[in-house]
Amino acid sequence: MKEYTKKQWQRIRIALLLNSDKRNRYIIKHQIFKGVGENFFFQPRVIPSDPKLILFHNNDIVTSNVTFVTHDIFHLGLNQLGQGDFLYYNGCIEIMDNVFIGCNSTILSNVKIGPNAIIGAGSVVTKDVPPNSVVAGNPAKVIGRFDDYVQKRKNFVGSANEIELWDKFEKEKKNFTKM
Protein backbone atom coordinates (compact mmCIF):
# COMPACT_ATOMS: atom_id res chain seq x y z
CA MET A 1 0.00 0.00 0.00
CA LYS A 2 1.31 3.41 -0.93
CA GLU A 3 2.28 5.72 1.92
CA TYR A 4 1.25 9.33 1.57
CA THR A 5 3.34 12.30 2.60
CA LYS A 6 2.03 15.03 4.89
CA LYS A 7 1.61 17.35 1.87
CA GLN A 8 -0.40 14.74 -0.02
CA TRP A 9 -2.70 14.23 2.98
CA GLN A 10 -3.15 17.99 3.25
CA ARG A 11 -4.15 18.20 -0.43
CA ILE A 12 -6.66 15.39 0.01
CA ARG A 13 -8.06 17.02 3.15
CA ILE A 14 -8.48 20.39 1.43
CA ALA A 15 -10.16 18.80 -1.60
CA LEU A 16 -12.64 17.01 0.67
CA LEU A 17 -13.58 20.04 2.75
CA LEU A 18 -16.81 21.16 1.11
CA ASN A 19 -17.29 24.17 3.37
CA SER A 20 -15.11 27.03 2.12
CA ASP A 21 -14.84 28.60 5.59
CA LYS A 22 -13.44 25.37 7.01
CA ARG A 23 -11.11 25.08 4.01
CA ASN A 24 -9.82 28.62 4.58
CA ARG A 25 -9.23 27.97 8.28
CA TYR A 26 -7.33 24.77 7.43
CA ILE A 27 -5.16 26.56 4.81
CA ILE A 28 -4.28 29.31 7.29
CA LYS A 29 -3.71 26.99 10.27
CA HIS A 30 -1.40 24.69 8.32
CA GLN A 31 0.40 27.52 6.51
CA ILE A 32 -0.16 25.98 3.09
CA PHE A 33 0.96 29.11 1.21
CA LYS A 34 4.07 31.24 1.73
CA GLY A 35 1.82 33.76 3.45
CA VAL A 36 -1.80 34.78 3.81
CA GLY A 37 -3.02 38.17 5.00
CA GLU A 38 -6.21 39.09 6.82
CA ASN A 39 -9.64 38.59 5.24
CA PHE A 40 -8.37 35.85 2.92
CA PHE A 41 -10.89 33.76 0.96
CA PHE A 42 -9.81 30.77 -1.15
CA GLN A 43 -12.62 28.91 -2.94
CA PRO A 44 -10.63 26.39 -5.06
CA ARG A 45 -10.43 22.85 -3.74
CA VAL A 46 -7.17 22.10 -5.52
CA ILE A 47 -3.92 23.42 -4.08
CA PRO A 48 -1.12 24.37 -6.52
CA SER A 49 1.87 22.04 -6.69
CA ASP A 50 4.26 24.61 -5.14
CA PRO A 51 2.04 26.61 -2.75
CA LYS A 52 5.04 27.98 -0.83
CA LEU A 53 5.82 30.08 -3.94
CA ILE A 54 2.53 31.99 -3.58
CA LEU A 55 2.05 34.96 -1.27
CA PHE A 56 -1.33 36.54 -0.55
CA HIS A 57 -1.75 39.89 1.18
CA ASN A 58 -4.90 41.31 2.83
CA ASN A 59 -8.49 41.13 1.60
CA ASP A 60 -7.84 38.75 -1.31
CA ILE A 61 -10.63 36.67 -2.81
CA VAL A 62 -9.86 33.67 -5.02
CA THR A 63 -13.01 32.16 -6.54
CA SER A 64 -13.61 28.61 -7.76
CA ASN A 65 -11.34 26.73 -10.15
CA VAL A 66 -8.56 29.33 -10.20
CA THR A 67 -5.24 27.74 -11.19
CA PHE A 68 -1.84 28.97 -10.03
CA VAL A 69 1.03 27.74 -12.20
CA THR A 70 4.35 28.20 -10.39
CA HIS A 71 6.42 26.02 -12.72
CA ASP A 72 6.67 24.34 -16.06
CA ILE A 73 8.27 21.02 -16.79
CA PHE A 74 9.12 21.61 -20.43
CA HIS A 75 12.78 21.12 -19.56
CA LEU A 76 11.99 17.40 -19.80
CA GLY A 77 11.10 17.79 -23.47
CA LEU A 78 13.90 20.24 -24.23
CA ASN A 79 16.48 17.89 -22.74
CA GLN A 80 15.46 15.26 -25.31
CA LEU A 81 16.59 17.53 -28.18
CA GLY A 82 20.25 16.96 -27.44
CA GLN A 83 20.94 20.71 -27.39
CA GLY A 84 22.20 21.00 -23.83
CA ASP A 85 20.85 20.59 -20.34
CA PHE A 86 17.77 22.64 -19.55
CA LEU A 87 16.81 23.22 -15.93
CA TYR A 88 13.49 23.00 -14.13
CA TYR A 89 11.76 26.40 -14.30
CA ASN A 90 9.66 27.86 -11.49
CA GLY A 91 8.70 31.25 -10.16
CA CYS A 92 6.74 33.07 -7.48
CA ILE A 93 3.29 34.63 -7.56
CA GLU A 94 2.36 37.57 -5.33
CA ILE A 95 -1.17 38.83 -4.82
CA MET A 96 -1.28 42.29 -3.22
CA ASP A 97 -4.12 43.83 -1.11
CA ASN A 98 -7.75 43.97 -2.25
CA VAL A 99 -7.57 41.57 -5.19
CA PHE A 100 -10.47 39.60 -6.64
CA ILE A 101 -9.65 36.69 -8.97
CA GLY A 102 -12.63 35.47 -11.01
CA CYS A 103 -13.47 31.80 -11.52
CA ASN A 104 -11.58 29.63 -13.98
CA SER A 105 -8.68 32.07 -14.23
CA THR A 106 -5.06 30.99 -14.55
CA ILE A 107 -2.19 32.90 -12.94
CA LEU A 108 1.26 32.05 -14.34
CA SER A 109 4.59 32.15 -12.51
CA ASN A 110 6.60 35.32 -11.91
CA VAL A 111 3.45 37.44 -11.79
CA LYS A 112 2.62 40.14 -9.27
CA ILE A 113 -0.98 41.31 -9.10
CA GLY A 114 -1.04 44.89 -7.84
CA PRO A 115 -3.32 46.20 -5.10
CA ASN A 116 -6.94 46.98 -5.90
CA ALA A 117 -7.17 44.70 -8.92
CA ILE A 118 -9.91 42.58 -10.41
CA ILE A 119 -9.12 39.58 -12.62
CA GLY A 120 -12.10 38.74 -14.83
CA ALA A 121 -13.42 35.18 -14.99
CA GLY A 122 -11.55 32.89 -17.36
CA SER A 123 -8.54 35.18 -17.67
CA VAL A 124 -4.98 34.00 -18.22
CA VAL A 125 -2.58 36.30 -16.38
CA THR A 126 0.84 36.08 -18.02
CA LYS A 127 2.42 39.29 -16.72
CA ASP A 128 2.18 41.73 -13.81
CA VAL A 129 -1.17 43.41 -13.23
CA PRO A 130 -0.91 47.13 -12.47
CA PRO A 131 -2.48 48.58 -9.31
CA ASN A 132 -6.07 49.84 -9.50
CA SER A 133 -6.94 47.89 -12.65
CA VAL A 134 -9.48 45.48 -14.02
CA VAL A 135 -8.02 42.88 -16.39
CA ALA A 136 -9.63 40.15 -18.47
CA GLY A 137 -8.97 37.90 -21.43
CA ASN A 138 -6.35 35.50 -22.73
CA PRO A 139 -3.83 36.90 -22.26
CA ALA A 140 -5.29 39.24 -19.66
CA LYS A 141 -5.26 42.91 -20.62
CA VAL A 142 -6.36 46.02 -18.75
CA ILE A 143 -10.00 46.74 -19.57
CA GLY A 144 -10.85 49.22 -16.83
CA ARG A 145 -10.03 50.83 -13.52
CA PHE A 146 -10.81 49.37 -10.10
CA ASP A 147 -12.12 52.73 -8.83
CA ASP A 148 -14.54 53.02 -11.76
CA TYR A 149 -15.86 49.52 -11.06
CA VAL A 150 -16.36 50.33 -7.38
CA GLN A 151 -18.28 53.48 -8.32
CA LYS A 152 -20.52 51.54 -10.73
CA ARG A 153 -21.31 49.04 -7.98
CA LYS A 154 -22.13 51.86 -5.54
CA ASN A 155 -24.55 53.32 -8.04
CA PHE A 156 -26.13 49.94 -8.74
CA VAL A 157 -26.93 48.94 -5.15
CA GLY A 158 -30.49 49.83 -4.28
CA SER A 159 -31.24 51.03 -7.79
CA ALA A 160 -34.26 50.16 -9.86
CA ASN A 161 -32.04 47.87 -11.95
CA GLU A 162 -31.21 45.76 -8.93
CA ILE A 163 -34.87 45.47 -7.93
CA GLU A 164 -35.90 44.55 -11.48
CA LEU A 165 -33.18 41.92 -11.71
CA TRP A 166 -34.19 40.44 -8.35
CA ASP A 167 -37.85 40.27 -9.38
CA LYS A 168 -36.88 38.58 -12.65
CA PHE A 169 -34.71 36.09 -10.74
CA GLU A 170 -37.55 35.25 -8.35
CA LYS A 171 -39.96 34.63 -11.25
CA GLU A 172 -37.46 32.42 -13.07
CA LYS A 173 -36.74 30.50 -9.88
CA LYS A 174 -40.48 29.77 -9.43
CA ASN A 175 -40.74 28.59 -13.04
CA PHE A 176 -37.68 26.40 -12.60
CA THR A 177 -39.05 24.69 -9.49
CA LYS A 178 -42.32 23.89 -11.32
CA MET A 179 -40.46 21.74 -13.87
mmCIF file of N, CA, C and O in Angstrom, residues 80-154:
data_model
loop_
_atom_site.group_PDB
_atom_site.id
_atom_site.type_symbol
_atom_site.label_atom_id
_atom_site.label_comp_id
_atom_site.label_asym_id
_atom_site.label_seq_id
_atom_site.Cartn_x
_atom_site.Cartn_y
_atom_site.Cartn_z
ATOM 1 N N GLN A 80 15.466 16.355 -24.334
ATOM 2 C CA GLN A 80 15.464 15.261 -25.311
ATOM 3 C C GLN A 80 15.960 15.706 -26.683
ATOM 4 O O GLN A 80 16.189 14.881 -27.559
ATOM 5 N N LEU A 81 16.144 17.013 -26.883
ATOM 6 C CA LEU A 81 16.587 17.530 -28.176
ATOM 7 C C LEU A 81 18.089 17.369 -28.399
ATOM 8 O O LEU A 81 18.571 17.544 -29.512
ATOM 9 N N GLY A 82 18.810 17.086 -27.319
ATOM 10 C CA GLY A 82 20.255 16.959 -27.436
ATOM 11 C C GLY A 82 20.951 18.294 -27.669
ATOM 12 O O GLY A 82 22.020 18.347 -28.272
ATOM 13 N N GLN A 83 20.365 19.376 -27.203
ATOM 14 C CA GLN A 83 20.944 20.712 -27.390
ATOM 15 C C GLN A 83 21.392 21.324 -26.066
ATOM 16 O O GLN A 83 21.377 22.532 -25.902
ATOM 17 N N GLY A 84 21.755 20.510 -25.121
ATOM 18 C CA GLY A 84 22.198 20.999 -23.826
ATOM 19 C C GLY A 84 21.279 20.540 -22.719
ATOM 20 O O GLY A 84 20.272 19.871 -22.957
ATOM 21 N N ASP A 85 21.648 20.932 -21.509
ATOM 22 C CA ASP A 85 20.852 20.591 -20.336
ATOM 23 C C ASP A 85 19.997 21.782 -19.940
ATOM 24 O O ASP A 85 20.520 22.857 -19.639
ATOM 25 N N PHE A 86 18.698 21.593 -19.949
ATOM 26 C CA PHE A 86 17.772 22.639 -19.547
ATOM 27 C C PHE A 86 17.294 22.344 -18.131
ATOM 28 O O PHE A 86 17.043 21.184 -17.778
ATOM 29 N N LEU A 87 17.161 23.378 -17.324
ATOM 30 C CA LEU A 87 16.805 23.224 -15.926
ATOM 31 C C LEU A 87 15.308 23.388 -15.703
ATOM 32 O O LEU A 87 14.607 24.039 -16.484
ATOM 33 N N TYR A 88 14.863 22.824 -14.605
ATOM 34 C CA TYR A 88 13.486 23.003 -14.129
ATOM 35 C C TYR A 88 13.233 24.497 -13.932
ATOM 36 O O TYR A 88 14.073 25.215 -13.398
ATOM 37 N N TYR A 89 12.087 24.978 -14.373
ATOM 38 C CA TYR A 89 11.763 26.398 -14.297
ATOM 39 C C TYR A 89 10.604 26.594 -13.326
ATOM 40 O O TYR A 89 9.576 25.918 -13.442
ATOM 41 N N ASN A 90 10.775 27.505 -12.361
ATOM 42 C CA ASN A 90 9.661 27.858 -11.488
ATOM 43 C C ASN A 90 9.778 29.324 -11.104
ATOM 44 O O ASN A 90 10.811 29.951 -11.334
ATOM 45 N N GLY A 91 8.708 29.858 -10.565
ATOM 46 C CA GLY A 91 8.703 31.252 -10.163
ATOM 47 C C GLY A 91 7.592 31.531 -9.173
ATOM 48 O O GLY A 91 6.665 30.731 -8.997
ATOM 49 N N CYS A 92 7.684 32.679 -8.531
ATOM 50 C CA CYS A 92 6.736 33.066 -7.482
ATOM 51 C C CYS A 92 5.536 33.810 -8.060
ATOM 52 O O CYS A 92 5.582 34.345 -9.165
ATOM 53 N N ILE A 93 4.486 33.848 -7.259
ATOM 54 C CA ILE A 93 3.289 34.626 -7.558
ATOM 55 C C ILE A 93 2.966 35.426 -6.307
ATOM 56 O O ILE A 93 2.930 34.865 -5.206
ATOM 57 N N GLU A 94 2.723 36.729 -6.475
ATOM 58 C CA GLU A 94 2.364 37.569 -5.334
ATOM 59 C C GLU A 94 1.066 38.301 -5.640
ATOM 60 O O GLU A 94 0.929 38.937 -6.681
ATOM 61 N N ILE A 95 0.141 38.203 -4.710
ATOM 62 C CA ILE A 95 -1.168 38.832 -4.823
ATOM 63 C C ILE A 95 -1.239 39.913 -3.746
ATOM 64 O O ILE A 95 -1.253 39.598 -2.557
ATOM 65 N N MET A 96 -1.283 41.172 -4.155
ATOM 66 C CA MET A 96 -1.279 42.289 -3.217
ATOM 67 C C MET A 96 -2.665 42.479 -2.588
ATOM 68 O O MET A 96 -3.566 41.672 -2.810
ATOM 69 N N ASP A 97 -2.870 43.567 -1.834
ATOM 70 C CA ASP A 97 -4.116 43.831 -1.112
ATOM 71 C C ASP A 97 -5.296 44.087 -2.048
ATOM 72 O O ASP A 97 -5.148 44.684 -3.115
ATOM 73 N N ASN A 98 -6.478 43.649 -1.598
ATOM 74 C CA ASN A 98 -7.752 43.966 -2.248
ATOM 75 C C ASN A 98 -7.820 43.458 -3.679
ATOM 76 O O ASN A 98 -8.149 44.197 -4.603
ATOM 77 N N VAL A 99 -7.535 42.174 -3.857
ATOM 78 C CA VAL A 99 -7.565 41.568 -5.185
ATOM 79 C C VAL A 99 -8.690 40.545 -5.248
ATOM 80 O O VAL A 99 -8.885 39.756 -4.322
ATOM 81 N N PHE A 100 -9.419 40.572 -6.355
ATOM 82 C CA PHE A 100 -10.469 39.596 -6.637
ATOM 83 C C PHE A 100 -10.056 38.850 -7.892
ATOM 84 O O PHE A 100 -9.783 39.464 -8.923
ATOM 85 N N ILE A 101 -10.007 37.507 -7.810
ATOM 86 C CA ILE A 101 -9.653 36.691 -8.970
ATOM 87 C C ILE A 101 -10.875 35.864 -9.347
ATOM 88 O O ILE A 101 -11.324 35.008 -8.583
ATOM 89 N N GLY A 102 -11.417 36.125 -10.532
ATOM 90 C CA GLY A 102 -12.628 35.467 -11.007
ATOM 91 C C GLY A 102 -12.427 33.999 -11.341
ATOM 92 O O GLY A 102 -11.315 33.541 -11.626
ATOM 93 N N CYS A 103 -13.519 33.251 -11.341
ATOM 94 C CA CYS A 103 -13.471 31.798 -11.525
ATOM 95 C C CYS A 103 -12.831 31.404 -12.857
ATOM 96 O O CYS A 103 -12.882 32.135 -13.835
ATOM 97 N N ASN A 104 -12.218 30.245 -12.823
ATOM 98 C CA ASN A 104 -11.584 29.627 -13.983
ATOM 99 C C ASN A 104 -10.434 30.434 -14.567
ATOM 100 O O ASN A 104 -10.089 30.271 -15.735
ATOM 101 N N SER A 105 -9.840 31.312 -13.780
ATOM 102 C CA SER A 105 -8.678 32.073 -14.234
ATOM 103 C C SER A 105 -7.410 31.267 -13.978
ATOM 104 O O SER A 105 -7.383 30.377 -13.138
ATOM 105 N N THR A 106 -6.367 31.613 -14.714
ATOM 106 C CA THR A 106 -5.062 30.990 -14.549
ATOM 107 C C THR A 106 -4.034 32.088 -14.322
ATOM 108 O O THR A 106 -3.977 33.049 -15.095
ATOM 109 N N ILE A 107 -3.243 31.943 -13.272
ATOM 110 C CA ILE A 107 -2.189 32.897 -12.943
ATOM 111 C C ILE A 107 -0.858 32.170 -13.147
ATOM 112 O O ILE A 107 -0.606 31.158 -12.498
ATOM 113 N N LEU A 108 -0.023 32.690 -14.051
ATOM 114 C CA LEU A 108 1.257 32.050 -14.342
ATOM 115 C C LEU A 108 2.353 32.537 -13.408
ATOM 116 O O LEU A 108 2.191 33.542 -12.710
ATOM 117 N N SER A 109 3.482 31.840 -13.420
ATOM 118 C CA SER A 109 4.588 32.148 -12.510
ATOM 119 C C SER A 109 5.230 33.495 -12.827
ATOM 120 O O SER A 109 5.106 34.011 -13.942
ATOM 121 N N ASN A 110 5.922 34.018 -11.820
ATOM 122 C CA ASN A 110 6.604 35.315 -11.906
ATOM 123 C C ASN A 110 5.651 36.459 -12.217
ATOM 124 O O ASN A 110 5.976 37.364 -12.975
ATOM 125 N N VAL A 111 4.462 36.400 -11.622
ATOM 126 C CA VAL A 111 3.450 37.438 -11.789
ATOM 127 C C VAL A 111 3.163 38.082 -10.437
ATOM 128 O O VAL A 111 3.064 37.396 -9.423
ATOM 129 N N LYS A 112 3.037 39.386 -10.456
ATOM 130 C CA LYS A 112 2.615 40.141 -9.273
ATOM 131 C C LYS A 112 1.329 40.873 -9.650
ATOM 132 O O LYS A 112 1.302 41.621 -10.624
ATOM 133 N N ILE A 113 0.293 40.635 -8.869
ATOM 134 C CA ILE A 113 -0.984 41.314 -9.097
ATOM 135 C C ILE A 113 -1.045 42.464 -8.111
ATOM 136 O O ILE A 113 -1.045 42.257 -6.900
ATOM 137 N N GLY A 114 -1.078 43.685 -8.657
ATOM 138 C CA GLY A 114 -1.039 44.889 -7.839
ATOM 139 C C GLY A 114 -2.261 45.051 -6.963
ATOM 140 O O GLY A 114 -3.287 44.380 -7.158
ATOM 141 N N PRO A 115 -2.182 45.965 -5.989
ATOM 142 C CA PRO A 115 -3.317 46.199 -5.098
ATOM 143 C C PRO A 115 -4.510 46.772 -5.853
ATOM 144 O O PRO A 115 -4.344 47.438 -6.871
ATOM 145 N N ASN A 116 -5.692 46.483 -5.311
ATOM 146 C CA ASN A 116 -6.941 46.981 -5.896
ATOM 147 C C ASN A 116 -7.066 46.552 -7.350
ATOM 148 O O ASN A 116 -7.180 47.362 -8.256
ATOM 149 N N ALA A 117 -7.058 45.241 -7.567
ATOM 150 C CA ALA A 117 -7.169 44.703 -8.924
ATOM 151 C C ALA A 117 -8.275 43.660 -8.982
ATOM 152 O O ALA A 117 -8.543 42.958 -8.003
ATOM 153 N N ILE A 118 -8.881 43.580 -10.136
ATOM 154 C CA ILE A 118 -9.905 42.575 -10.406
ATOM 155 C C ILE A 118 -9.450 41.793 -11.630
ATOM 156 O O ILE A 118 -9.116 42.387 -12.656
ATOM 157 N N ILE A 119 -9.450 40.465 -11.514
ATOM 158 C CA ILE A 119 -9.124 39.579 -12.622
ATOM 159 C C ILE A 119 -10.442 38.962 -13.080
ATOM 160 O O ILE A 119 -11.095 38.251 -12.318
ATOM 161 N N GLY A 120 -10.839 39.246 -14.306
ATOM 162 C CA GLY A 120 -12.105 38.740 -14.831
ATOM 163 C C GLY A 120 -12.107 37.225 -14.964
ATOM 164 O O GLY A 120 -11.063 36.592 -15.152
ATOM 165 N N ALA A 121 -13.273 36.638 -14.886
ATOM 166 C CA ALA A 121 -13.420 35.181 -14.989
ATOM 167 C C ALA A 121 -12.810 34.665 -16.287
ATOM 168 O O ALA A 121 -12.945 35.279 -17.338
ATOM 169 N N GLY A 122 -12.121 33.537 -16.189
ATOM 170 C CA GLY A 122 -11.548 32.893 -17.365
ATOM 171 C C GLY A 122 -10.291 33.541 -17.905
ATOM 172 O O GLY A 122 -9.815 33.163 -18.974
ATOM 173 N N SER A 123 -9.729 34.473 -17.193
ATOM 174 C CA SER A 123 -8.537 35.181 -17.675
ATOM 175 C C SER A 123 -7.283 34.329 -17.496
ATOM 176 O O SER A 123 -7.209 33.482 -16.619
ATOM 177 N N VAL A 124 -6.291 34.611 -18.346
ATOM 178 C CA VAL A 124 -4.977 33.997 -18.219
ATOM 179 C C VAL A 124 -3.991 35.133 -17.990
ATOM 180 O O VAL A 124 -3.732 35.936 -18.886
ATOM 181 N N VAL A 125 -3.474 35.210 -16.774
ATOM 182 C CA VAL A 125 -2.582 36.301 -16.381
ATOM 183 C C VAL A 125 -1.148 35.851 -16.624
ATOM 184 O O VAL A 125 -0.644 34.973 -15.928
ATOM 185 N N THR A 126 -0.505 36.471 -17.615
ATOM 186 C CA THR A 126 0.840 36.080 -18.019
ATOM 187 C C THR A 126 1.900 37.080 -17.592
ATOM 188 O O THR A 126 3.084 36.801 -17.706
ATOM 189 N N LYS A 127 1.462 38.261 -17.144
ATOM 190 C CA LYS A 127 2.417 39.288 -16.716
ATOM 191 C C LYS A 127 1.812 40.090 -15.571
ATOM 192 O O LYS A 127 0.629 39.950 -15.262
ATOM 193 N N ASP A 128 2.628 40.946 -14.957
ATOM 194 C CA ASP A 128 2.183 41.726 -13.811
ATOM 195 C C ASP A 128 0.918 42.526 -14.129
ATOM 196 O O ASP A 128 0.746 43.021 -15.249
ATOM 197 N N VAL A 129 0.062 42.626 -13.121
ATOM 198 C CA VAL A 129 -1.174 43.408 -13.227
ATOM 199 C C VAL A 129 -0.958 44.713 -12.473
ATOM 200 O O VAL A 129 -0.613 44.690 -11.288
ATOM 201 N N PRO A 130 -1.154 45.861 -13.145
ATOM 202 C CA PRO A 130 -0.911 47.135 -12.468
ATOM 203 C C PRO A 130 -1.931 47.399 -11.359
ATOM 204 O O PRO A 130 -3.054 46.886 -11.404
ATOM 205 N N PRO A 131 -1.541 48.204 -10.371
ATOM 206 C CA PRO A 131 -2.480 48.576 -9.313
ATOM 207 C C PRO A 131 -3.716 49.266 -9.894
ATOM 208 O O PRO A 131 -3.653 49.885 -10.956
ATOM 209 N N ASN A 132 -4.841 49.131 -9.163
ATOM 210 C CA ASN A 132 -6.074 49.836 -9.497
ATOM 211 C C ASN A 132 -6.579 49.522 -10.907
ATOM 212 O O ASN A 132 -6.989 50.412 -11.643
ATOM 213 N N SER A 133 -6.514 48.235 -11.294
ATOM 214 C CA SER A 133 -6.945 47.893 -12.646
ATOM 215 C C SER A 133 -7.884 46.698 -12.652
ATOM 216 O O SER A 133 -7.926 45.901 -11.717
ATOM 217 N N VAL A 134 -8.630 46.621 -13.734
ATOM 218 C CA VAL A 134 -9.482 45.476 -14.023
ATOM 219 C C VAL A 134 -8.905 44.857 -15.289
ATOM 220 O O VAL A 134 -8.732 45.551 -16.293
ATOM 221 N N VAL A 135 -8.569 43.557 -15.226
ATOM 222 C CA VAL A 135 -8.020 42.880 -16.395
ATOM 223 C C VAL A 135 -8.887 41.679 -16.733
ATOM 224 O O VAL A 135 -9.542 41.096 -15.871
ATOM 225 N N ALA A 136 -8.874 41.312 -18.031
ATOM 226 C CA ALA A 136 -9.634 40.150 -18.473
ATOM 227 C C ALA A 136 -9.067 39.684 -19.807
ATOM 228 O O ALA A 136 -8.411 40.449 -20.516
ATOM 229 N N GLY A 137 -9.339 38.439 -20.131
ATOM 230 C CA GLY A 137 -8.972 37.899 -21.427
ATOM 231 C C GLY A 137 -7.819 36.924 -21.370
ATOM 232 O O GLY A 137 -7.293 36.601 -20.324
ATOM 233 N N ASN A 138 -7.448 36.446 -22.570
ATOM 234 C CA ASN A 138 -6.351 35.503 -22.726
ATOM 235 C C ASN A 138 -5.487 35.956 -23.891
ATOM 236 O O ASN A 138 -5.892 35.792 -25.025
ATOM 237 N N PRO A 139 -4.345 36.561 -23.585
ATOM 238 C CA PRO A 139 -3.827 36.903 -22.262
ATOM 239 C C PRO A 139 -4.582 38.081 -21.670
ATOM 240 O O PRO A 139 -5.164 38.897 -22.401
ATOM 241 N N ALA A 140 -4.557 38.179 -20.352
ATOM 242 C CA ALA A 140 -5.287 39.239 -19.658
ATOM 243 C C ALA A 140 -4.719 40.606 -20.029
ATOM 244 O O ALA A 140 -3.508 40.794 -20.078
ATOM 245 N N LYS A 141 -5.638 41.535 -20.301
ATOM 246 C CA LYS A 141 -5.260 42.913 -20.622
ATOM 247 C C LYS A 141 -6.121 43.846 -19.773
ATOM 248 O O LYS A 141 -7.242 43.500 -19.393
ATOM 249 N N VAL A 142 -5.610 45.036 -19.529
ATOM 250 C CA VAL A 142 -6.362 46.023 -18.752
ATOM 251 C C VAL A 142 -7.590 46.444 -19.555
ATOM 252 O O VAL A 142 -7.481 46.839 -20.717
ATOM 253 N N ILE A 143 -8.755 46.340 -18.917
ATOM 254 C CA ILE A 143 -9.996 46.743 -19.567
ATOM 255 C C ILE A 143 -10.718 47.840 -18.789
ATOM 256 O O ILE A 143 -11.752 48.328 -19.227
ATOM 257 N N GLY A 144 -10.196 48.183 -17.618
ATOM 258 C CA GLY A 144 -10.846 49.221 -16.828
ATOM 259 C C GLY A 144 -10.062 49.527 -15.571
ATOM 260 O O GLY A 144 -8.976 48.985 -15.336
ATOM 261 N N ARG A 145 -10.654 50.420 -14.778
ATOM 262 C CA ARG A 145 -10.033 50.831 -13.520
ATOM 263 C C ARG A 145 -10.858 50.314 -12.352
ATOM 264 O O ARG A 145 -12.088 50.323 -12.392
ATOM 265 N N PHE A 146 -10.179 49.887 -11.315
ATOM 266 C CA PHE A 146 -10.809 49.371 -10.103
ATOM 267 C C PHE A 146 -11.760 50.416 -9.519
ATOM 268 O O PHE A 146 -12.904 50.113 -9.171
ATOM 269 N N ASP A 147 -11.295 51.666 -9.418
ATOM 270 C CA ASP A 147 -12.116 52.728 -8.827
ATOM 271 C C ASP A 147 -13.408 52.945 -9.612
ATOM 272 O O ASP A 147 -14.468 53.184 -9.023
ATOM 273 N N ASP A 148 -13.343 52.868 -10.939
ATOM 274 C CA ASP A 148 -14.541 53.019 -11.759
ATOM 275 C C ASP A 148 -15.529 51.881 -11.492
ATOM 276 O O ASP A 148 -16.743 52.091 -11.420
ATOM 277 N N TYR A 149 -15.003 50.665 -11.351
ATOM 278 C CA TYR A 149 -15.856 49.520 -11.061
ATOM 279 C C TYR A 149 -16.553 49.685 -9.711
ATOM 280 O O TYR A 149 -17.757 49.441 -9.577
ATOM 281 N N VAL A 150 -15.794 50.117 -8.707
ATOM 282 C CA VAL A 150 -16.364 50.325 -7.377
ATOM 283 C C VAL A 150 -17.480 51.364 -7.452
ATOM 284 O O VAL A 150 -18.554 51.181 -6.864
ATOM 285 N N GLN A 151 -17.266 52.429 -8.185
ATOM 286 C CA GLN A 151 -18.280 53.478 -8.317
ATOM 287 C C GLN A 151 -19.539 52.944 -9.009
ATOM 288 O O GLN A 151 -20.656 53.240 -8.588
ATOM 289 N N LYS A 152 -19.360 52.132 -10.048
ATOM 290 C CA LYS A 152 -20.523 51.537 -10.726
ATOM 291 C C LYS A 152 -21.320 50.663 -9.763
ATOM 292 O O LYS A 152 -22.552 50.686 -9.772
ATOM 293 N N ARG A 153 -20.617 49.898 -8.936
ATOM 294 C CA ARG A 153 -21.309 49.036 -7.979
ATOM 295 C C ARG A 153 -22.042 49.857 -6.922
ATOM 296 O O ARG A 153 -23.136 49.503 -6.497
ATOM 297 N N LYS A 154 -21.452 50.976 -6.495
ATOM 298 C CA LYS A 154 -22.128 51.858 -5.536
ATOM 299 C C LYS A 154 -23.418 52.385 -6.127
ATOM 300 O O LYS A 154 -24.448 52.449 -5.459
#
